[in-house]
PDB file of C-alpha atoms in Angstrom:
ATOM      1  CA  ASP A  49       0.000   0.000   0.000  1.00  0.00           C
ATOM      2  CA  THR A  50       1.234   3.464  -0.858  1.00  0.00           C
ATOM      3  CA  GLU A  51       1.142   6.372   1.591  1.00  0.00           C
ATOM      4  CA  VAL A  52       0.425   8.745  -1.275  1.00  0.00           C
ATOM      5  CA  THR A  53      -3.148   8.402  -2.478  1.00  0.00           C
ATOM      6  CA  GLN A  54      -4.177   9.400  -5.970  1.00  0.00           C
ATOM      7  CA  THR A  55      -7.694   9.612  -7.364  1.00  0.00           C
ATOM      8  CA  PRO A  56      -9.113   8.626  -9.706  1.00  0.00           C
ATOM      9  CA  LYS A  57      -7.154   5.550 -10.784  1.00  0.00           C
ATOM     10  CA  HIS A  58      -8.426   5.830 -14.336  1.00  0.00           C
ATOM     11  CA  LEU A  59      -9.875   8.782 -16.218  1.00  0.00           C
ATOM     12  CA  VAL A  60     -11.230   9.076 -19.731  1.00  0.00           C
ATOM     13  CA  MET A  61     -12.031  12.578 -20.907  1.00  0.00           C
ATOM     14  CA  GLY A  62     -12.855  14.387 -24.083  1.00  0.00           C
ATOM     15  CA  MET A  63     -10.849  17.290 -25.401  1.00  0.00           C
ATOM     16  CA  THR A  64     -13.438  19.814 -24.259  1.00  0.00           C
ATOM     17  CA  ASN A  65     -13.826  18.465 -20.727  1.00  0.00           C
ATOM     18  CA  LYS A  66     -12.518  19.915 -17.491  1.00  0.00           C
ATOM     19  CA  LYS A  67     -11.355  17.412 -14.900  1.00  0.00           C
ATOM     20  CA  SER A  68      -9.061  17.297 -11.879  1.00  0.00           C
ATOM     21  CA  LEU A  69      -6.586  14.784 -10.535  1.00  0.00           C
ATOM     22  CA  LYS A  70      -6.143  14.611  -6.791  1.00  0.00           C
ATOM     23  CA  CYS A  71      -3.261  13.574  -4.583  1.00  0.00           C
ATOM     24  CA  GLU A  72      -3.054  13.329  -0.810  1.00  0.00           C
ATOM     25  CA  GLN A  73      -0.338  12.470   1.717  1.00  0.00           C
ATOM     26  CA  HIS A  74      -0.301  12.623   5.502  1.00  0.00           C
ATOM     27  CA  MET A  75       3.374  11.998   6.142  1.00  0.00           C
ATOM     28  CA  GLY A  76       4.145  15.659   6.825  1.00  0.00           C
ATOM     29  CA  HIS A  77       6.149  15.925   3.626  1.00  0.00           C
ATOM     30  CA  ARG A  78       6.765  19.484   2.450  1.00  0.00           C
ATOM     31  CA  ALA A  79       7.504  18.805  -1.204  1.00  0.00           C
ATOM     32  CA  MET A  80       4.940  17.395  -3.612  1.00  0.00           C
ATOM     33  CA  TYR A  81       5.404  16.645  -7.287  1.00  0.00           C
ATOM     34  CA  TRP A  82       3.461  15.913 -10.436  1.00  0.00           C
ATOM     35  CA  TYR A  83       5.134  13.661 -12.991  1.00  0.00           C
ATOM     36  CA  LYS A  84       3.903  12.573 -16.405  1.00  0.00           C
ATOM     37  CA  GLN A  85       4.935   9.183 -17.708  1.00  0.00           C
ATOM     38  CA  LYS A  86       4.418   7.896 -21.223  1.00  0.00           C
ATOM     39  CA  ALA A  87       4.648   4.182 -21.986  1.00  0.00           C
ATOM     40  CA  LYS A  88       8.157   2.742 -21.722  1.00  0.00           C
ATOM     41  CA  LYS A  89       9.617   6.109 -20.732  1.00  0.00           C
ATOM     42  CA  PRO A  90      10.871   7.416 -17.385  1.00  0.00           C
ATOM     43  CA  PRO A  91       8.765   9.933 -15.442  1.00  0.00           C
ATOM     44  CA  GLU A  92       9.002  13.563 -16.560  1.00  0.00           C
ATOM     45  CA  LEU A  93       8.680  16.266 -13.951  1.00  0.00           C
ATOM     46  CA  MET A  94       5.786  18.676 -14.473  1.00  0.00           C
ATOM     47  CA  PHE A  95       5.475  20.677 -11.264  1.00  0.00           C
ATOM     48  CA  VAL A  96       6.926  20.866  -7.785  1.00  0.00           C
ATOM     49  CA  TYR A  97       5.374  22.440  -4.717  1.00  0.00           C
ATOM     50  CA  SER A  98       7.849  23.148  -1.969  1.00  0.00           C
ATOM     51  CA  TYR A  99       6.413  24.456   1.300  1.00  0.00           C
ATOM     52  CA  GLU A 100       3.242  25.175  -0.712  1.00  0.00           C
ATOM     53  CA  LYS A 101       5.164  27.347  -3.203  1.00  0.00           C
ATOM     54  CA  LEU A 102       5.084  26.385  -6.854  1.00  0.00           C
ATOM     55  CA  SER A 103       8.098  25.775  -9.042  1.00  0.00           C
ATOM     56  CA  ILE A 104       6.984  25.883 -12.636  1.00  0.00           C
ATOM     57  CA  ASN A 105       8.408  23.689 -15.357  1.00  0.00           C
ATOM     58  CA  GLU A 106       8.134  26.019 -18.307  1.00  0.00           C
ATOM     59  CA  SER A 107       7.717  23.239 -20.804  1.00  0.00           C
ATOM     60  CA  VAL A 108       4.324  22.260 -19.362  1.00  0.00           C
ATOM     61  CA  PRO A 109       1.387  23.629 -21.400  1.00  0.00           C
ATOM     62  CA  SER A 110      -1.073  25.927 -19.668  1.00  0.00           C
ATOM     63  CA  ARG A 111      -3.863  23.376 -20.131  1.00  0.00           C
ATOM     64  CA  PHE A 112      -2.350  21.762 -17.034  1.00  0.00           C
ATOM     65  CA  SER A 113      -2.893  23.820 -13.891  1.00  0.00           C
ATOM     66  CA  PRO A 114      -1.618  22.673 -10.481  1.00  0.00           C
ATOM     67  CA  GLU A 115      -3.030  23.661  -7.135  1.00  0.00           C
ATOM     68  CA  CYS A 116      -1.835  23.001  -3.602  1.00  0.00           C
ATOM     69  CA  PRO A 117      -4.666  23.850  -1.188  1.00  0.00           C
ATOM     70  CA  ASN A 118      -2.584  22.808   1.825  1.00  0.00           C
ATOM     71  CA  SER A 119       0.539  20.848   2.655  1.00  0.00           C
ATOM     72  CA  SER A 120      -1.272  17.495   2.372  1.00  0.00           C
ATOM     73  CA  LEU A 121      -3.174  17.985  -0.862  1.00  0.00           C
ATOM     74  CA  LEU A 122      -2.147  18.470  -4.457  1.00  0.00           C
ATOM     75  CA  ASN A 123      -4.457  18.837  -7.423  1.00  0.00           C
ATOM     76  CA  LEU A 124      -3.869  18.935 -11.145  1.00  0.00           C
ATOM     77  CA  HIS A 125      -6.611  20.678 -13.107  1.00  0.00           C
ATOM     78  CA  LEU A 126      -7.018  19.619 -16.709  1.00  0.00           C
ATOM     79  CA  HIS A 127      -8.704  21.612 -19.463  1.00  0.00           C
ATOM     80  CA  ALA A 128      -8.796  21.303 -23.244  1.00  0.00           C
ATOM     81  CA  LEU A 129      -6.348  18.430 -23.310  1.00  0.00           C
ATOM     82  CA  GLN A 130      -5.027  16.794 -26.451  1.00  0.00           C
ATOM     83  CA  PRO A 131      -4.871  13.056 -27.218  1.00  0.00           C
ATOM     84  CA  GLU A 132      -1.076  13.196 -26.839  1.00  0.00           C
ATOM     85  CA  ASP A 133      -1.622  14.113 -23.182  1.00  0.00           C
ATOM     86  CA  SER A 134      -2.797  10.568 -22.550  1.00  0.00           C
ATOM     87  CA  ALA A 135      -0.344   9.123 -20.038  1.00  0.00           C
ATOM     88  CA  LEU A 136       0.136   7.950 -16.472  1.00  0.00           C
ATOM     89  CA  TYR A 137       0.171  10.917 -14.105  1.00  0.00           C
ATOM     90  CA  LEU A 138       2.125  10.266 -10.945  1.00  0.00           C
ATOM     91  CA  CYS A 139       2.104  12.237  -7.742  1.00  0.00           C
ATOM     92  CA  ALA A 140       5.030  12.023  -5.336  1.00  0.00           C
ATOM     93  CA  SER A 141       6.098  13.598  -2.085  1.00  0.00           C
ATOM     94  CA  SER A 142       9.310  13.936  -0.129  1.00  0.00           C
ATOM     95  CA  ARG A 143      10.429  15.255   3.204  1.00  0.00           C
ATOM     96  CA  GLY A 144      11.843  18.753   3.123  1.00  0.00           C
ATOM     97  CA  GLY A 145      11.588  21.262   0.336  1.00  0.00           C
ATOM     98  CA  ARG A 146      12.489  21.366  -3.330  1.00  0.00           C
ATOM     99  CA  GLY A 147      15.964  20.136  -4.015  1.00  0.00           C
ATOM    100  CA  PHE A 148      16.220  18.483  -0.620  1.00  0.00           C
ATOM    101  CA  ASN A 149      17.447  15.016  -1.350  1.00  0.00           C
ATOM    102  CA  SER A 150      15.239  12.500   0.419  1.00  0.00           C
ATOM    103  CA  PRO A 151      13.372   9.390  -0.716  1.00  0.00           C
ATOM    104  CA  LEU A 152      10.418   9.971  -2.985  1.00  0.00           C
ATOM    105  CA  HIS A 153       7.080   8.396  -2.102  1.00  0.00           C
ATOM    106  CA  PHE A 154       4.961   7.850  -5.176  1.00  0.00           C
ATOM    107  CA  GLY A 155       1.259   7.289  -5.566  1.00  0.00           C
ATOM    108  CA  ASN A 156      -0.108   4.571  -7.842  1.00  0.00           C
ATOM    109  CA  GLY A 157      -0.904   7.104 -10.525  1.00  0.00           C
ATOM    110  CA  THR A 158      -3.910   8.119 -12.584  1.00  0.00           C
ATOM    111  CA  ARG A 159      -4.124   6.532 -16.024  1.00  0.00           C
ATOM    112  CA  LEU A 160      -5.493   9.319 -18.233  1.00  0.00           C
ATOM    113  CA  THR A 161      -6.941   8.772 -21.690  1.00  0.00           C
ATOM    114  CA  VAL A 162      -7.932  11.778 -23.780  1.00  0.00           C
ATOM    115  CA  THR A 163     -10.349  10.999 -26.604  1.00  0.00           C
TER     116      THR A 163
ATOM    117  CA  LYS B 185      25.118  17.595 -19.018  1.00  0.00           C
ATOM    118  CA  ASN B 186      23.571  15.441 -16.305  1.00  0.00           C
ATOM    119  CA  GLU B 187      22.985  11.952 -17.669  1.00  0.00           C
ATOM    120  CA  VAL B 188      22.037   8.569 -16.265  1.00  0.00           C
ATOM    121  CA  GLU B 189      22.654   5.411 -18.250  1.00  0.00           C
ATOM    122  CA  GLN B 190      21.159   2.071 -17.311  1.00  0.00           C
ATOM    123  CA  SER B 191      21.958  -1.385 -18.575  1.00  0.00           C
ATOM    124  CA  PRO B 192      20.605  -3.682 -19.678  1.00  0.00           C
ATOM    125  CA  GLN B 193      17.399  -2.182 -21.096  1.00  0.00           C
ATOM    126  CA  ASN B 194      15.692  -5.566 -21.000  1.00  0.00           C
ATOM    127  CA  LEU B 195      16.552  -8.654 -18.986  1.00  0.00           C
ATOM    128  CA  THR B 196      14.834 -12.032 -18.891  1.00  0.00           C
ATOM    129  CA  ALA B 197      16.019 -14.617 -16.389  1.00  0.00           C
ATOM    130  CA  GLN B 198      14.897 -17.820 -14.744  1.00  0.00           C
ATOM    131  CA  GLU B 199      13.558 -17.970 -11.222  1.00  0.00           C
ATOM    132  CA  GLY B 200      16.365 -18.266  -8.705  1.00  0.00           C
ATOM    133  CA  GLU B 201      18.996 -16.482 -10.766  1.00  0.00           C
ATOM    134  CA  PHE B 202      21.155 -13.661  -9.388  1.00  0.00           C
ATOM    135  CA  ILE B 203      20.257 -10.412 -11.137  1.00  0.00           C
ATOM    136  CA  THR B 204      22.422  -7.334 -11.633  1.00  0.00           C
ATOM    137  CA  ILE B 205      21.251  -4.029 -13.071  1.00  0.00           C
ATOM    138  CA  ASN B 206      23.792  -1.283 -13.684  1.00  0.00           C
ATOM    139  CA  CYS B 207      23.598   2.491 -13.578  1.00  0.00           C
ATOM    140  CA  SER B 208      26.241   5.021 -14.595  1.00  0.00           C
ATOM    141  CA  TYR B 209      26.087   8.776 -14.215  1.00  0.00           C
ATOM    142  CA  SER B 210      28.105  11.473 -15.846  1.00  0.00           C
ATOM    143  CA  VAL B 211      29.060  13.970 -13.147  1.00  0.00           C
ATOM    144  CA  GLY B 212      29.207  14.133  -9.373  1.00  0.00           C
ATOM    145  CA  ILE B 213      25.948  13.537  -7.552  1.00  0.00           C
ATOM    146  CA  SER B 214      24.893  13.701  -3.942  1.00  0.00           C
ATOM    147  CA  ALA B 215      22.723  10.564  -3.954  1.00  0.00           C
ATOM    148  CA  LEU B 216      21.269   7.900  -6.164  1.00  0.00           C
ATOM    149  CA  HIS B 217      17.770   6.414  -6.029  1.00  0.00           C
ATOM    150  CA  TRP B 218      16.638   2.981  -7.142  1.00  0.00           C
ATOM    151  CA  LEU B 219      12.934   2.740  -7.947  1.00  0.00           C
ATOM    152  CA  GLN B 220      10.690  -0.194  -8.863  1.00  0.00           C
ATOM    153  CA  GLN B 221       7.638   0.130 -11.087  1.00  0.00           C
ATOM    154  CA  HIS B 222       5.186  -2.707 -11.564  1.00  0.00           C
ATOM    155  CA  PRO B 223       2.929  -2.993 -14.632  1.00  0.00           C
ATOM    156  CA  GLY B 224       0.057  -1.399 -12.687  1.00  0.00           C
ATOM    157  CA  GLY B 225       2.005   1.855 -12.667  1.00  0.00           C
ATOM    158  CA  GLY B 226       2.808   2.638  -9.040  1.00  0.00           C
ATOM    159  CA  ILE B 227       6.452   3.369  -8.235  1.00  0.00           C
ATOM    160  CA  VAL B 228       8.157   2.212  -5.065  1.00  0.00           C
ATOM    161  CA  SER B 229      11.368   3.730  -3.781  1.00  0.00           C
ATOM    162  CA  LEU B 230      13.752   0.834  -3.050  1.00  0.00           C
ATOM    163  CA  PHE B 231      16.925   2.608  -1.987  1.00  0.00           C
ATOM    164  CA  MET B 232      18.506   5.990  -1.686  1.00  0.00           C
ATOM    165  CA  LEU B 233      22.264   5.832  -1.256  1.00  0.00           C
ATOM    166  CA  SER B 234      25.250   8.122  -1.434  1.00  0.00           C
ATOM    167  CA  SER B 235      28.040   5.700  -0.578  1.00  0.00           C
ATOM    168  CA  GLY B 236      28.741   2.051   0.106  1.00  0.00           C
ATOM    169  CA  LYS B 237      26.045  -0.554   0.141  1.00  0.00           C
ATOM    170  CA  LYS B 238      22.491  -1.057   1.348  1.00  0.00           C
ATOM    171  CA  LYS B 239      20.511  -4.269   1.727  1.00  0.00           C
ATOM    172  CA  HIS B 240      16.794  -4.905   2.109  1.00  0.00           C
ATOM    173  CA  GLY B 241      15.650  -8.500   1.988  1.00  0.00           C
ATOM    174  CA  ARG B 242      16.836  -9.991  -1.300  1.00  0.00           C
ATOM    175  CA  LEU B 243      17.765  -6.607  -2.750  1.00  0.00           C
ATOM    176  CA  ILE B 244      21.229  -5.092  -2.519  1.00  0.00           C
ATOM    177  CA  ALA B 245      22.313  -1.710  -3.868  1.00  0.00           C
ATOM    178  CA  THR B 246      25.882  -0.544  -4.156  1.00  0.00           C
ATOM    179  CA  ILE B 247      27.463   2.681  -5.309  1.00  0.00           C
ATOM    180  CA  ASN B 248      31.028   3.558  -6.255  1.00  0.00           C
ATOM    181  CA  ILE B 249      31.393   7.331  -6.205  1.00  0.00           C
ATOM    182  CA  GLN B 250      34.848   7.331  -7.790  1.00  0.00           C
ATOM    183  CA  GLU B 251      33.676   5.219 -10.722  1.00  0.00           C
ATOM    184  CA  LYS B 252      30.290   7.016 -10.920  1.00  0.00           C
ATOM    185  CA  HIS B 253      28.532   3.670 -10.963  1.00  0.00           C
ATOM    186  CA  SER B 254      25.783   1.940  -9.015  1.00  0.00           C
ATOM    187  CA  SER B 255      24.382  -1.573  -9.168  1.00  0.00           C
ATOM    188  CA  LEU B 256      21.158  -3.149  -8.013  1.00  0.00           C
ATOM    189  CA  HIS B 257      21.326  -6.854  -7.251  1.00  0.00           C
ATOM    190  CA  ILE B 258      18.474  -9.286  -6.683  1.00  0.00           C
ATOM    191  CA  THR B 259      19.319 -12.606  -5.073  1.00  0.00           C
ATOM    192  CA  ALA B 260      17.149 -15.715  -5.509  1.00  0.00           C
ATOM    193  CA  SER B 261      14.983 -13.915  -8.037  1.00  0.00           C
ATOM    194  CA  HIS B 262      11.265 -14.652  -8.145  1.00  0.00           C
ATOM    195  CA  PRO B 263       8.563 -13.960 -10.751  1.00  0.00           C
ATOM    196  CA  ARG B 264       7.113 -11.273  -8.456  1.00  0.00           C
ATOM    197  CA  ASP B 265      10.367  -9.330  -8.974  1.00  0.00           C
ATOM    198  CA  SER B 266       9.294  -8.764 -12.582  1.00  0.00           C
ATOM    199  CA  ALA B 267       9.054  -5.008 -12.967  1.00  0.00           C
ATOM    200  CA  VAL B 268      10.817  -1.983 -14.399  1.00  0.00           C
ATOM    201  CA  TYR B 269      13.746  -0.828 -12.284  1.00  0.00           C
ATOM    202  CA  ILE B 270      14.678   2.823 -12.590  1.00  0.00           C
ATOM    203  CA  CYS B 271      17.850   4.534 -11.457  1.00  0.00           C
ATOM    204  CA  ALA B 272      17.605   8.265 -10.674  1.00  0.00           C
ATOM    205  CA  ALA B 273      20.541  10.482  -9.759  1.00  0.00           C
ATOM    206  CA  PHE B 274      20.172  13.517  -7.526  1.00  0.00           C
ATOM    207  CA  TYR B 275      22.188  16.462  -8.794  1.00  0.00           C
ATOM    208  CA  SER B 276      22.306  19.557  -6.601  1.00  0.00           C
ATOM    209  CA  GLY B 277      21.006  22.349  -8.762  1.00  0.00           C
ATOM    210  CA  GLY B 278      19.763  19.824 -11.296  1.00  0.00           C
ATOM    211  CA  GLY B 279      16.294  21.141 -12.014  1.00  0.00           C
ATOM    212  CA  ALA B 280      13.340  21.690  -9.770  1.00  0.00           C
ATOM    213  CA  ASP B 281      13.411  18.204  -8.277  1.00  0.00           C
ATOM    214  CA  GLY B 282      17.145  17.606  -8.743  1.00  0.00           C
ATOM    215  CA  LEU B 283      16.524  14.207 -10.285  1.00  0.00           C
ATOM    216  CA  THR B 284      17.703  12.805 -13.588  1.00  0.00           C
ATOM    217  CA  PHE B 285      16.066   9.489 -14.417  1.00  0.00           C
ATOM    218  CA  GLY B 286      17.520   6.578 -16.320  1.00  0.00           C
ATOM    219  CA  LYS B 287      15.373   4.921 -18.986  1.00  0.00           C
ATOM    220  CA  GLY B 288      14.715   1.889 -16.830  1.00  0.00           C
ATOM    221  CA  THR B 289      15.472  -1.818 -17.018  1.00  0.00           C
ATOM    222  CA  HIS B 290      12.553  -4.094 -17.847  1.00  0.00           C
ATOM    223  CA  LEU B 291      13.090  -7.291 -15.850  1.00  0.00           C
ATOM    224  CA  ILE B 292      11.132 -10.497 -16.426  1.00  0.00           C
ATOM    225  CA  ILE B 293      11.674 -13.481 -14.158  1.00  0.00           C
ATOM    226  CA  GLN B 294      10.279 -16.679 -15.607  1.00  0.00           C
ATOM    227  CA  PRO B 295       9.131 -19.522 -13.353  1.00  0.00           C
TER     228      PRO B 295
END
């Protein structure tokens, strides 16, 4: 069982839909991450929240919008996605802030399909 | 440029065999992570190490800082060890999360 909980596990959405992915951890970790993973590729970092402050990866399109309501929750809001955005979206957390080297705890991911 | 190279890319072995997966990195790092990803998608952090050797059950991870090389060993391999194993190097100042990921090693253990 993972200590990072992601919902939903699977999501199918059309290109005009608005949906949100949710992530939750109660380990007191102060850094939370969104990664995107395509098949047979390593995870690619999208966003990092460190002490509830956002570090933006400038290569992420604006149709992805992160939100960190508090230190335990992380959301990823999706709008007007493209079929190429279909992937596994992984949330992770770690003790300490951004750049603090500690073990990552990953969720089981949300498998997103954009039709 | 921060790089992480893993080998082999794919490995198929028989149950009970001793498995070694290798990871090389290009410049000095402060720590190296070994991760395991099962077909369902979830990733588990196996080890984080900066020197020497760590052991957990049948898994052993070693790192040689001078040679910029780390290995993950699995003793008495079992079909449930079948997964993708990913090496990730932590570079201070290396991007927002500091991590550079290898491409992964797809391991299949046949009964």
